[in-house]
Amino acid sequence: MAESNFSWLKIASFVGALVLVMLAVVTIANGIMTIGGGDALHGVFSIACGLVCGACAVWVYKNYQKK
């Protein structure tokens, strides 16, 4: 019988990466809408936070690939 490669760490990493990607998309969209609404400073910071969330998602996914 073959051994299973089931790991809670892999599942948690994959779900965490998905959540971070969704958060990045929502945060960037909110930043764009905020800039369109006339508040450029908060919009730029929101877009920057979205990019950081995207970078964290890539980092978590790379760790998922290693495990």
PDB file of N, CA and C in Angstrom:
ATOM      1  N   MET A   1       0.832  -1.165   0.000  1.00  0.00           N
ATOM      2  CA  MET A   1       0.000   0.000   0.000  1.00  0.00           C
ATOM      3  C   MET A   1       0.893   1.249   0.000  1.00  0.00           C
ATOM      4  N   ALA A   2       0.546   2.230  -0.812  1.00  0.00           N
ATOM      5  CA  ALA A   2       1.345   3.449  -0.931  1.00  0.00           C
ATOM      6  C   ALA A   2       1.057   4.397   0.226  1.00  0.00           C
ATOM      7  N   GLU A   3       2.087   5.073   0.668  1.00  0.00           N
ATOM      8  CA  GLU A   3       1.946   6.065   1.734  1.00  0.00           C
ATOM      9  C   GLU A   3       1.295   7.326   1.172  1.00  0.00           C
ATOM     10  N   SER A   4       0.479   7.972   1.963  1.00  0.00           N
ATOM     11  CA  SER A   4      -0.168   9.207   1.561  1.00  0.00           C
ATOM     12  C   SER A   4       0.734  10.397   1.903  1.00  0.00           C
ATOM     13  N   ASN A   5       0.703  11.420   1.077  1.00  0.00           N
ATOM     14  CA  ASN A   5       1.474  12.630   1.315  1.00  0.00           C
ATOM     15  C   ASN A   5       0.626  13.706   1.983  1.00  0.00           C
ATOM     16  N   PHE A   6      -0.386  13.305   2.721  1.00  0.00           N
ATOM     17  CA  PHE A   6      -1.283  14.240   3.380  1.00  0.00           C
ATOM     18  C   PHE A   6      -0.543  14.986   4.483  1.00  0.00           C
ATOM     19  N   SER A   7      -0.705  16.301   4.493  1.00  0.00           N
ATOM     20  CA  SER A   7      -0.061  17.116   5.518  1.00  0.00           C
ATOM     21  C   SER A   7      -0.946  18.329   5.807  1.00  0.00           C
ATOM     22  N   TRP A   8      -1.212  18.546   7.078  1.00  0.00           N
ATOM     23  CA  TRP A   8      -1.997  19.718   7.465  1.00  0.00           C
ATOM     24  C   TRP A   8      -1.238  21.001   7.161  1.00  0.00           C
ATOM     25  N   LEU A   9       0.087  20.954   7.228  1.00  0.00           N
ATOM     26  CA  LEU A   9       0.888  22.133   6.916  1.00  0.00           C
ATOM     27  C   LEU A   9       0.731  22.536   5.453  1.00  0.00           C
ATOM     28  N   LYS A  10       0.695  21.545   4.551  1.00  0.00           N
ATOM     29  CA  LYS A  10       0.497  21.842   3.135  1.00  0.00           C
ATOM     30  C   LYS A  10      -0.876  22.469   2.895  1.00  0.00           C
ATOM     31  N   ILE A  11      -1.891  21.913   3.525  1.00  0.00           N
ATOM     32  CA  ILE A  11      -3.246  22.438   3.350  1.00  0.00           C
ATOM     33  C   ILE A  11      -3.340  23.854   3.906  1.00  0.00           C
ATOM     34  N   ALA A  12      -2.786  24.077   5.083  1.00  0.00           N
ATOM     35  CA  ALA A  12      -2.826  25.408   5.692  1.00  0.00           C
ATOM     36  C   ALA A  12      -2.048  26.417   4.856  1.00  0.00           C
ATOM     37  N   SER A  13      -0.915  26.018   4.301  1.00  0.00           N
ATOM     38  CA  SER A  13      -0.126  26.919   3.461  1.00  0.00           C
ATOM     39  C   SER A  13      -0.875  27.286   2.187  1.00  0.00           C
ATOM     40  N   PHE A  14      -1.505  26.307   1.582  1.00  0.00           N
ATOM     41  CA  PHE A  14      -2.250  26.564   0.345  1.00  0.00           C
ATOM     42  C   PHE A  14      -3.437  27.482   0.606  1.00  0.00           C
ATOM     43  N   VAL A  15      -4.192  27.215   1.666  1.00  0.00           N
ATOM     44  CA  VAL A  15      -5.343  28.055   2.008  1.00  0.00           C
ATOM     45  C   VAL A  15      -4.875  29.458   2.401  1.00  0.00           C
ATOM     46  N   GLY A  16      -3.789  29.544   3.140  1.00  0.00           N
ATOM     47  CA  GLY A  16      -3.242  30.847   3.513  1.00  0.00           C
ATOM     48  C   GLY A  16      -2.817  31.652   2.304  1.00  0.00           C
ATOM     49  N   ALA A  17      -2.193  30.999   1.329  1.00  0.00           N
ATOM     50  CA  ALA A  17      -1.787  31.692   0.106  1.00  0.00           C
ATOM     51  C   ALA A  17      -3.011  32.184  -0.665  1.00  0.00           C
ATOM     52  N   LEU A  18      -4.055  31.382  -0.723  1.00  0.00           N
ATOM     53  CA  LEU A  18      -5.284  31.810  -1.392  1.00  0.00           C
ATOM     54  C   LEU A  18      -5.910  33.013  -0.705  1.00  0.00           C
ATOM     55  N   VAL A  19      -5.939  32.985   0.611  1.00  0.00           N
ATOM     56  CA  VAL A  19      -6.501  34.111   1.363  1.00  0.00           C
ATOM     57  C   VAL A  19      -5.678  35.374   1.126  1.00  0.00           C
ATOM     58  N   LEU A  20      -4.363  35.246   1.117  1.00  0.00           N
ATOM     59  CA  LEU A  20      -3.507  36.406   0.881  1.00  0.00           C
ATOM     60  C   LEU A  20      -3.689  36.963  -0.531  1.00  0.00           C
ATOM     61  N   VAL A  21      -3.866  36.108  -1.511  1.00  0.00           N
ATOM     62  CA  VAL A  21      -4.097  36.579  -2.881  1.00  0.00           C
ATOM     63  C   VAL A  21      -5.425  37.327  -2.960  1.00  0.00           C
ATOM     64  N   MET A  22      -6.461  36.778  -2.348  1.00  0.00           N
ATOM     65  CA  MET A  22      -7.760  37.450  -2.355  1.00  0.00           C
ATOM     66  C   MET A  22      -7.667  38.789  -1.633  1.00  0.00           C
ATOM     67  N   LEU A  23      -6.968  38.826  -0.505  1.00  0.00           N
ATOM     68  CA  LEU A  23      -6.793  40.066   0.239  1.00  0.00           C
ATOM     69  C   LEU A  23      -6.016  41.091  -0.579  1.00  0.00           C
ATOM     70  N   ALA A  24      -5.018  40.645  -1.316  1.00  0.00           N
ATOM     71  CA  ALA A  24      -4.236  41.550  -2.156  1.00  0.00           C
ATOM     72  C   ALA A  24      -5.111  42.161  -3.246  1.00  0.00           C
ATOM     73  N   VAL A  25      -5.933  41.347  -3.885  1.00  0.00           N
ATOM     74  CA  VAL A  25      -6.803  41.852  -4.953  1.00  0.00           C
ATOM     75  C   VAL A  25      -7.798  42.870  -4.396  1.00  0.00           C
ATOM     76  N   VAL A  26      -8.411  42.547  -3.275  1.00  0.00           N
ATOM     77  CA  VAL A  26      -9.394  43.453  -2.681  1.00  0.00           C
ATOM     78  C   VAL A  26      -8.732  44.748  -2.227  1.00  0.00           C
ATOM     79  N   THR A  27      -7.552  44.664  -1.640  1.00  0.00           N
ATOM     80  CA  THR A  27      -6.858  45.850  -1.148  1.00  0.00           C
ATOM     81  C   THR A  27      -6.415  46.749  -2.302  1.00  0.00           C
ATOM     82  N   ILE A  28      -5.922  46.162  -3.373  1.00  0.00           N
ATOM     83  CA  ILE A  28      -5.521  46.963  -4.530  1.00  0.00           C
ATOM     84  C   ILE A  28      -6.737  47.622  -5.171  1.00  0.00           C
ATOM     85  N   ALA A  29      -7.823  46.879  -5.290  1.00  0.00           N
ATOM     86  CA  ALA A  29      -9.051  47.457  -5.852  1.00  0.00           C
ATOM     87  C   ALA A  29      -9.565  48.600  -4.976  1.00  0.00           C
ATOM     88  N   ASN A  30      -9.498  48.415  -3.662  1.00  0.00           N
ATOM     89  CA  ASN A  30      -9.915  49.471  -2.750  1.00  0.00           C
ATOM     90  C   ASN A  30      -9.015  50.695  -2.897  1.00  0.00           C
ATOM     91  N   GLY A  31      -7.718  50.479  -3.068  1.00  0.00           N
ATOM     92  CA  GLY A  31      -6.804  51.594  -3.271  1.00  0.00           C
ATOM     93  C   GLY A  31      -7.108  52.363  -4.541  1.00  0.00           C
ATOM     94  N   ILE A  32      -7.441  51.652  -5.603  1.00  0.00           N
ATOM     95  CA  ILE A  32      -7.793  52.314  -6.862  1.00  0.00           C
ATOM     96  C   ILE A  32      -9.068  53.125  -6.695  1.00  0.00           C
ATOM     97  N   MET A  33     -10.048  52.553  -6.022  1.00  0.00           N
ATOM     98  CA  MET A  33     -11.296  53.283  -5.787  1.00  0.00           C
ATOM     99  C   MET A  33     -11.072  54.481  -4.882  1.00  0.00           C
ATOM    100  N   THR A  34     -10.181  54.363  -3.909  1.00  0.00           N
ATOM    101  CA  THR A  34      -9.892  55.466  -3.008  1.00  0.00           C
ATOM    102  C   THR A  34      -9.200  56.610  -3.750  1.00  0.00           C
ATOM    103  N   ILE A  35      -8.275  56.261  -4.643  1.00  0.00           N
ATOM    104  CA  ILE A  35      -7.626  57.297  -5.451  1.00  0.00           C
ATOM    105  C   ILE A  35      -8.656  57.983  -6.334  1.00  0.00           C
ATOM    106  N   GLY A  36      -9.555  57.204  -6.914  1.00  0.00           N
ATOM    107  CA  GLY A  36     -10.617  57.778  -7.752  1.00  0.00           C
ATOM    108  C   GLY A  36     -11.556  58.659  -6.958  1.00  0.00           C
ATOM    109  N   GLY A  37     -11.682  58.388  -5.671  1.00  0.00           N
ATOM    110  CA  GLY A  37     -12.547  59.185  -4.814  1.00  0.00           C
ATOM    111  C   GLY A  37     -11.897  60.467  -4.343  1.00  0.00           C
ATOM    112  N   GLY A  38     -10.631  60.671  -4.642  1.00  0.00           N
ATOM    113  CA  GLY A  38      -9.981  61.917  -4.313  1.00  0.00           C
ATOM    114  C   GLY A  38      -9.028  61.868  -3.132  1.00  0.00           C
ATOM    115  N   ASP A  39      -8.797  60.719  -2.558  1.00  0.00           N
ATOM    116  CA  ASP A  39      -7.884  60.615  -1.415  1.00  0.00           C
ATOM    117  C   ASP A  39      -6.650  59.819  -1.854  1.00  0.00           C
ATOM    118  N   ALA A  40      -5.716  60.517  -2.471  1.00  0.00           N
ATOM    119  CA  ALA A  40      -4.573  59.854  -3.102  1.00  0.00           C
ATOM    120  C   ALA A  40      -3.636  59.199  -2.095  1.00  0.00           C
ATOM    121  N   LEU A  41      -3.402  59.834  -0.963  1.00  0.00           N
ATOM    122  CA  LEU A  41      -2.453  59.298   0.011  1.00  0.00           C
ATOM    123  C   LEU A  41      -2.895  57.930   0.530  1.00  0.00           C
ATOM    124  N   HIS A  42      -4.142  57.839   0.962  1.00  0.00           N
ATOM    125  CA  HIS A  42      -4.638  56.561   1.468  1.00  0.00           C
ATOM    126  C   HIS A  42      -4.742  55.516   0.358  1.00  0.00           C
ATOM    127  N   GLY A  43      -5.038  55.948  -0.843  1.00  0.00           N
ATOM    128  CA  GLY A  43      -5.094  55.029  -1.973  1.00  0.00           C
ATOM    129  C   GLY A  43      -3.743  54.422  -2.294  1.00  0.00           C
ATOM    130  N   VAL A  44      -2.704  55.241  -2.261  1.00  0.00           N
ATOM    131  CA  VAL A  44      -1.352  54.743  -2.543  1.00  0.00           C
ATOM    132  C   VAL A  44      -0.905  53.767  -1.461  1.00  0.00           C
ATOM    133  N   PHE A  45      -1.186  54.108  -0.199  1.00  0.00           N
ATOM    134  CA  PHE A  45      -0.827  53.189   0.884  1.00  0.00           C
ATOM    135  C   PHE A  45      -1.607  51.878   0.787  1.00  0.00           C
ATOM    136  N   SER A  46      -2.844  51.958   0.361  1.00  0.00           N
ATOM    137  CA  SER A  46      -3.647  50.745   0.209  1.00  0.00           C
ATOM    138  C   SER A  46      -3.092  49.861  -0.910  1.00  0.00           C
ATOM    139  N   ILE A  47      -2.697  50.468  -2.008  1.00  0.00           N
ATOM    140  CA  ILE A  47      -2.105  49.699  -3.103  1.00  0.00           C
ATOM    141  C   ILE A  47      -0.779  49.085  -2.659  1.00  0.00           C
ATOM    142  N   ALA A  48       0.024  49.832  -1.906  1.00  0.00           N
ATOM    143  CA  ALA A  48       1.289  49.300  -1.407  1.00  0.00           C
ATOM    144  C   ALA A  48       1.046  48.100  -0.483  1.00  0.00           C
ATOM    145  N   CYS A  49       0.039  48.197   0.372  1.00  0.00           N
ATOM    146  CA  CYS A  49      -0.294  47.062   1.247  1.00  0.00           C
ATOM    147  C   CYS A  49      -0.768  45.862   0.436  1.00  0.00           C
ATOM    148  N   GLY A  50      -1.497  46.096  -0.637  1.00  0.00           N
ATOM    149  CA  GLY A  50      -1.916  45.009  -1.508  1.00  0.00           C
ATOM    150  C   GLY A  50      -0.743  44.318  -2.162  1.00  0.00           C
ATOM    151  N   LEU A  51       0.259  45.099  -2.565  1.00  0.00           N
ATOM    152  CA  LEU A  51       1.456  44.506  -3.154  1.00  0.00           C
ATOM    153  C   LEU A  51       2.240  43.693  -2.129  1.00  0.00           C
ATOM    154  N   VAL A  52       2.280  44.180  -0.889  1.00  0.00           N
ATOM    155  CA  VAL A  52       2.951  43.415   0.178  1.00  0.00           C
ATOM    156  C   VAL A  52       2.211  42.102   0.419  1.00  0.00           C
ATOM    157  N   CYS A  53       0.885  42.135   0.430  1.00  0.00           N
ATOM    158  CA  CYS A  53       0.105  40.901   0.599  1.00  0.00           C
ATOM    159  C   CYS A  53       0.366  39.932  -0.548  1.00  0.00           C
ATOM    160  N   GLY A  54       0.489  40.454  -1.751  1.00  0.00           N
ATOM    161  CA  GLY A  54       0.808  39.604  -2.899  1.00  0.00           C
ATOM    162  C   GLY A  54       2.179  38.969  -2.773  1.00  0.00           C
ATOM    163  N   ALA A  55       3.151  39.750  -2.304  1.00  0.00           N
ATOM    164  CA  ALA A  55       4.492  39.204  -2.109  1.00  0.00           C
ATOM    165  C   ALA A  55       4.489  38.131  -1.023  1.00  0.00           C
ATOM    166  N   CYS A  56       3.734  38.349   0.038  1.00  0.00           N
ATOM    167  CA  CYS A  56       3.633  37.337   1.101  1.00  0.00           C
ATOM    168  C   CYS A  56       2.957  36.067   0.584  1.00  0.00           C
ATOM    169  N   ALA A  57       1.986  36.223  -0.293  1.00  0.00           N
ATOM    170  CA  ALA A  57       1.324  35.054  -0.873  1.00  0.00           C
ATOM    171  C   ALA A  57       2.311  34.236  -1.702  1.00  0.00           C
ATOM    172  N   VAL A  58       3.163  34.912  -2.456  1.00  0.00           N
ATOM    173  CA  VAL A  58       4.178  34.206  -3.246  1.00  0.00           C
ATOM    174  C   VAL A  58       5.140  33.472  -2.327  1.00  0.00           C
ATOM    175  N   TRP A  59       5.554  34.129  -1.255  1.00  0.00           N
ATOM    176  CA  TRP A  59       6.476  33.516  -0.295  1.00  0.00           C
ATOM    177  C   TRP A  59       5.864  32.279   0.363  1.00  0.00           C
ATOM    178  N   VAL A  60       4.596  32.386   0.774  1.00  0.00           N
ATOM    179  CA  VAL A  60       3.917  31.244   1.404  1.00  0.00           C
ATOM    180  C   VAL A  60       3.772  30.111   0.387  1.00  0.00           C
ATOM    181  N   TYR A  61       3.438  30.431  -0.860  1.00  0.00           N
ATOM    182  CA  TYR A  61       3.269  29.388  -1.865  1.00  0.00           C
ATOM    183  C   TYR A  61       4.598  28.699  -2.175  1.00  0.00           C
ATOM    184  N   LYS A  62       5.685  29.455  -2.182  1.00  0.00           N
ATOM    185  CA  LYS A  62       6.998  28.826  -2.412  1.00  0.00           C
ATOM    186  C   LYS A  62       7.341  27.880  -1.280  1.00  0.00           C
ATOM    187  N   ASN A  63       7.007  28.258  -0.040  1.00  0.00           N
ATOM    188  CA  ASN A  63       7.216  27.343   1.079  1.00  0.00           C
ATOM    189  C   ASN A  63       6.321  26.116   0.942  1.00  0.00           C
ATOM    190  N   TYR A  64       5.119  26.298   0.432  1.00  0.00           N
ATOM    191  CA  TYR A  64       4.214  25.175   0.181  1.00  0.00           C
ATOM    192  C   TYR A  64       4.839  24.207  -0.836  1.00  0.00           C
ATOM    193  N   GLN A  65       5.472  24.755  -1.859  1.00  0.00           N
ATOM    194  CA  GLN A  65       6.101  23.906  -2.879  1.00  0.00           C
ATOM    195  C   GLN A  65       7.281  23.118  -2.312  1.00  0.00           C
ATOM    196  N   LYS A  66       8.030  23.706  -1.361  1.00  0.00           N
ATOM    197  CA  LYS A  66       9.180  23.037  -0.774  1.00  0.00           C
ATOM    198  C   LYS A  66       8.770  21.868   0.111  1.00  0.00           C
ATOM    199  N   LYS A  67       7.673  22.010   0.824  1.00  0.00           N
ATOM    200  CA  LYS A  67       7.253  20.966   1.765  1.00  0.00           C
ATOM    201  C   LYS A  67       6.662  19.854   1.009  1.00  0.00           C
TER     202      LYS A  67
END
